[in-house]
């Protein structure tokens, strides 16, 4: 009981620790010591006399989960791509739009033109939507700047979001997202610029926690990405990859070779890639919102991921082109209805496994003594409710690093 400051009792605790479904403790209690969890277990195992200084909250049976983690977003951008939504519904594909100079390139034009403070207020309002639904940690990527100054501008905006909202932000440099117009037809030269200029600048300013790339016919080849990853690792940065979203480029195997934190999308991954992810303990991040928004039909091979025991995370992919859907909870539901995940897999995908996808496995993602005290109290009684509906189960209270 030493150092206990707060006790939450009469809770249905979905601790998300390994060992039993949801890490569920039906009549549970959670003790905090400052910004960390100090104790969690069945209420009947609590010591009988608590020091008076401990603030006690009775949540009357309500569900308590770890703070949610959205481990893949591109929420810093300017402009809108609603016309592409119209185009796609009139029969043009995402890939065709990109090849015709729309898609990512159009967001790059708008984002380059935007000032840092405008970009910040746009991004803050999107991040606030996630915070309101219980998200306490997010990853935010650059990737709409595609030159040194604009990529750094995006990363600075991402970092400031973590100072203005009760949110832990992990930033990812995604300079290898698309070939910028000034390098048209010279992808290799752009990759050289990413490796020699953009990456070292982001690392020197401490603006990036990880490095990502888009491995795709409309993105970069595995050979080009290998150069980016090699440079990232020389600079001490973790890597992750947009892999197998529209086609199988063997991106998952590449990511695994570099011991990537995660390989994301994976609709087109095959057995070889899955086996490689399993061996590297790389997290498979599934993005059902993007799959749904692009009206894709090839689902990621969930059963294969299960059989090979690849940790599965779910994220919003919040971005202007393939997923302008500012809700992680929506993705829990879509993960189940579209990909066949169970509600338990969905919840672990936005808690324990999402923490691993961000390199935060030891600090966040479960309710366990020693970890940061990020938690959500819900108007629900059972953790399956989080995925089993949309828009009705909401946070009653959110605690981030011990503060609400
Ligand atoms: O995760 N696939 C690449 N990147 C984003 C979409 C970017 C965009 O269309 O603006 C994604 O889907
Ligand atoms: Fe993405």
PDB file of N, CA and C in Angstrom, residues 70 72-75 77 85 126 129-130 133 287-295 315-331 334 338 390:
ATOM      1  N   UNK A  70      -4.105   4.182 -30.298  1.00  0.00           N
ATOM      2  CA  UNK A  70      -4.272   4.184 -31.752  1.00  0.00           C
ATOM      3  C   UNK A  70      -2.870   4.225 -32.354  1.00  0.00           C
ATOM      4  N   UNK A  72      -1.611   3.834 -35.366  1.00  0.00           N
ATOM      5  CA  UNK A  72      -1.329   4.174 -36.779  1.00  0.00           C
ATOM      6  C   UNK A  72      -2.278   5.289 -37.208  1.00  0.00           C
ATOM      7  N   UNK A  73      -1.789   6.523 -37.241  1.00  0.00           N
ATOM      8  CA  UNK A  73      -2.599   7.635 -37.772  1.00  0.00           C
ATOM      9  C   UNK A  73      -1.733   8.551 -38.624  1.00  0.00           C
ATOM     10  N   UNK A  74      -2.434   9.255 -39.528  1.00  0.00           N
ATOM     11  CA  UNK A  74      -1.778  10.310 -40.323  1.00  0.00           C
ATOM     12  C   UNK A  74      -2.622  11.566 -40.083  1.00  0.00           C
ATOM     13  N   UNK A  75      -2.838  11.960 -38.823  1.00  0.00           N
ATOM     14  CA  UNK A  75      -3.871  12.974 -38.603  1.00  0.00           C
ATOM     15  C   UNK A  75      -3.436  14.411 -38.796  1.00  0.00           C
ATOM     16  N   UNK A  77      -2.811  16.948 -41.479  1.00  0.00           N
ATOM     17  CA  UNK A  77      -2.900  17.233 -42.922  1.00  0.00           C
ATOM     18  C   UNK A  77      -3.757  18.472 -43.125  1.00  0.00           C
ATOM     19  N   UNK A  85     -13.533  10.532 -53.164  1.00  0.00           N
ATOM     20  CA  UNK A  85     -14.569   9.605 -52.693  1.00  0.00           C
ATOM     21  C   UNK A  85     -15.639   9.508 -53.795  1.00  0.00           C
ATOM     22  N   UNK A 126      -8.898  16.851 -34.707  1.00  0.00           N
ATOM     23  CA  UNK A 126      -9.036  15.408 -35.011  1.00  0.00           C
ATOM     24  C   UNK A 126      -8.573  14.565 -33.821  1.00  0.00           C
ATOM     25  N   UNK A 129     -11.045  14.211 -31.052  1.00  0.00           N
ATOM     26  CA  UNK A 129     -12.117  13.223 -31.261  1.00  0.00           C
ATOM     27  C   UNK A 129     -11.690  11.857 -30.733  1.00  0.00           C
ATOM     28  N   UNK A 130     -10.427  11.545 -30.924  1.00  0.00           N
ATOM     29  CA  UNK A 130      -9.924  10.258 -30.430  1.00  0.00           C
ATOM     30  C   UNK A 130      -9.841  10.277 -28.902  1.00  0.00           C
ATOM     31  N   UNK A 133     -12.977   9.551 -27.062  1.00  0.00           N
ATOM     32  CA  UNK A 133     -13.460   8.168 -26.987  1.00  0.00           C
ATOM     33  C   UNK A 133     -12.512   7.239 -26.231  1.00  0.00           C
ATOM     34  N   UNK A 287      -6.162  -2.401 -40.443  1.00  0.00           N
ATOM     35  CA  UNK A 287      -6.791  -1.084 -40.571  1.00  0.00           C
ATOM     36  C   UNK A 287      -8.145  -1.232 -41.262  1.00  0.00           C
ATOM     37  N   UNK A 288      -9.142  -1.747 -40.535  1.00  0.00           N
ATOM     38  CA  UNK A 288     -10.419  -2.058 -41.185  1.00  0.00           C
ATOM     39  C   UNK A 288     -11.151  -0.828 -41.713  1.00  0.00           C
ATOM     40  N   UNK A 289     -10.911   0.338 -41.120  1.00  0.00           N
ATOM     41  CA  UNK A 289     -11.569   1.559 -41.607  1.00  0.00           C
ATOM     42  C   UNK A 289     -11.117   1.886 -43.020  1.00  0.00           C
ATOM     43  N   UNK A 290      -9.817   1.749 -43.291  1.00  0.00           N
ATOM     44  CA  UNK A 290      -9.288   2.037 -44.631  1.00  0.00           C
ATOM     45  C   UNK A 290      -9.813   0.999 -45.625  1.00  0.00           C
ATOM     46  N   UNK A 291      -9.841  -0.250 -45.199  1.00  0.00           N
ATOM     47  CA  UNK A 291     -10.360  -1.335 -46.043  1.00  0.00           C
ATOM     48  C   UNK A 291     -11.815  -1.040 -46.427  1.00  0.00           C
ATOM     49  N   UNK A 292     -12.579  -0.620 -45.439  1.00  0.00           N
ATOM     50  CA  UNK A 292     -13.989  -0.350 -45.679  1.00  0.00           C
ATOM     51  C   UNK A 292     -14.176   0.900 -46.551  1.00  0.00           C
ATOM     52  N   UNK A 293     -13.412   1.957 -46.236  1.00  0.00           N
ATOM     53  CA  UNK A 293     -13.575   3.227 -46.952  1.00  0.00           C
ATOM     54  C   UNK A 293     -13.194   3.082 -48.426  1.00  0.00           C
ATOM     55  N   UNK A 294     -12.173   2.258 -48.705  1.00  0.00           N
ATOM     56  CA  UNK A 294     -11.755   2.037 -50.101  1.00  0.00           C
ATOM     57  C   UNK A 294     -12.563   0.921 -50.759  1.00  0.00           C
ATOM     58  N   UNK A 295     -13.502   0.368 -50.013  1.00  0.00           N
ATOM     59  CA  UNK A 295     -14.388  -0.703 -50.503  1.00  0.00           C
ATOM     60  C   UNK A 295     -13.581  -1.858 -51.078  1.00  0.00           C
ATOM     61  N   UNK A 315      -5.919  -0.226 -35.823  1.00  0.00           N
ATOM     62  CA  UNK A 315      -5.758   1.222 -35.696  1.00  0.00           C
ATOM     63  C   UNK A 315      -6.713   1.931 -36.635  1.00  0.00           C
ATOM     64  N   UNK A 316      -6.804   3.253 -36.456  1.00  0.00           N
ATOM     65  CA  UNK A 316      -7.770   4.017 -37.267  1.00  0.00           C
ATOM     66  C   UNK A 316      -7.217   4.369 -38.643  1.00  0.00           C
ATOM     67  N   UNK A 317      -5.878   4.501 -38.771  1.00  0.00           N
ATOM     68  CA  UNK A 317      -5.249   4.971 -40.015  1.00  0.00           C
ATOM     69  C   UNK A 317      -5.732   6.377 -40.364  1.00  0.00           C
ATOM     70  N   UNK A 318      -6.322   7.093 -39.417  1.00  0.00           N
ATOM     71  CA  UNK A 318      -6.947   8.393 -39.712  1.00  0.00           C
ATOM     72  C   UNK A 318      -6.103   9.219 -40.686  1.00  0.00           C
ATOM     73  N   UNK A 319      -6.641   9.429 -41.884  1.00  0.00           N
ATOM     74  CA  UNK A 319      -5.954  10.185 -42.941  1.00  0.00           C
ATOM     75  C   UNK A 319      -7.002  10.684 -43.931  1.00  0.00           C
ATOM     76  N   UNK A 320      -6.631  11.665 -44.787  1.00  0.00           N
ATOM     77  CA  UNK A 320      -7.652  12.277 -45.655  1.00  0.00           C
ATOM     78  C   UNK A 320      -8.063  11.427 -46.849  1.00  0.00           C
ATOM     79  N   UNK A 321      -7.267  10.408 -47.210  1.00  0.00           N
ATOM     80  CA  UNK A 321      -7.524   9.695 -48.454  1.00  0.00           C
ATOM     81  C   UNK A 321      -8.204   8.355 -48.287  1.00  0.00           C
ATOM     82  N   UNK A 322      -7.611   7.508 -47.436  1.00  0.00           N
ATOM     83  CA  UNK A 322      -8.154   6.149 -47.345  1.00  0.00           C
ATOM     84  C   UNK A 322      -8.952   5.902 -46.069  1.00  0.00           C
ATOM     85  N   UNK A 323      -8.890   6.849 -45.121  1.00  0.00           N
ATOM     86  CA  UNK A 323      -9.644   6.637 -43.869  1.00  0.00           C
ATOM     87  C   UNK A 323      -9.899   7.957 -43.124  1.00  0.00           C
ATOM     88  N   UNK A 324     -10.748   8.828 -43.697  1.00  0.00           N
ATOM     89  CA  UNK A 324     -11.085  10.044 -42.958  1.00  0.00           C
ATOM     90  C   UNK A 324     -12.152   9.745 -41.895  1.00  0.00           C
ATOM     91  N   UNK A 325     -11.826   8.830 -41.009  1.00  0.00           N
ATOM     92  CA  UNK A 325     -12.777   8.293 -40.027  1.00  0.00           C
ATOM     93  C   UNK A 325     -12.149   8.461 -38.644  1.00  0.00           C
ATOM     94  N   UNK A 326     -12.572   9.510 -37.947  1.00  0.00           N
ATOM     95  CA  UNK A 326     -11.893   9.874 -36.697  1.00  0.00           C
ATOM     96  C   UNK A 326     -12.449   9.094 -35.511  1.00  0.00           C
ATOM     97  N   UNK A 327     -12.365   7.777 -35.585  1.00  0.00           N
ATOM     98  CA  UNK A 327     -12.856   6.960 -34.479  1.00  0.00           C
ATOM     99  C   UNK A 327     -12.110   5.633 -34.416  1.00  0.00           C
ATOM    100  N   UNK A 328     -11.509   5.394 -33.275  1.00  0.00           N
ATOM    101  CA  UNK A 328     -10.875   4.079 -33.079  1.00  0.00           C
ATOM    102  C   UNK A 328     -11.945   3.046 -32.717  1.00  0.00           C
ATOM    103  N   UNK A 329     -12.974   3.484 -31.977  1.00  0.00           N
ATOM    104  CA  UNK A 329     -14.037   2.547 -31.585  1.00  0.00           C
ATOM    105  C   UNK A 329     -14.763   1.989 -32.816  1.00  0.00           C
ATOM    106  N   UNK A 330     -14.942   2.824 -33.835  1.00  0.00           N
ATOM    107  CA  UNK A 330     -15.552   2.327 -35.075  1.00  0.00           C
ATOM    108  C   UNK A 330     -14.702   1.180 -35.638  1.00  0.00           C
ATOM    109  N   UNK A 331     -13.385   1.332 -35.541  1.00  0.00           N
ATOM    110  CA  UNK A 331     -12.486   0.295 -36.060  1.00  0.00           C
ATOM    111  C   UNK A 331     -12.549  -1.001 -35.260  1.00  0.00           C
ATOM    112  N   UNK A 334     -15.600  -2.599 -36.839  1.00  0.00           N
ATOM    113  CA  UNK A 334     -15.304  -3.041 -38.208  1.00  0.00           C
ATOM    114  C   UNK A 334     -14.305  -4.193 -38.225  1.00  0.00           C
ATOM    115  N   UNK A 338     -15.934  -6.955 -40.383  1.00  0.00           N
ATOM    116  CA  UNK A 338     -15.325  -7.118 -41.707  1.00  0.00           C
ATOM    117  C   UNK A 338     -14.210  -8.153 -41.741  1.00  0.00           C
ATOM    118  N   UNK A 390     -21.787   0.450 -31.951  1.00  0.00           N
ATOM    119  CA  UNK A 390     -21.000   1.652 -32.218  1.00  0.00           C
ATOM    120  C   UNK A 390     -21.794   2.890 -31.817  1.00  0.00           C
TER     121      UNK A 390
END
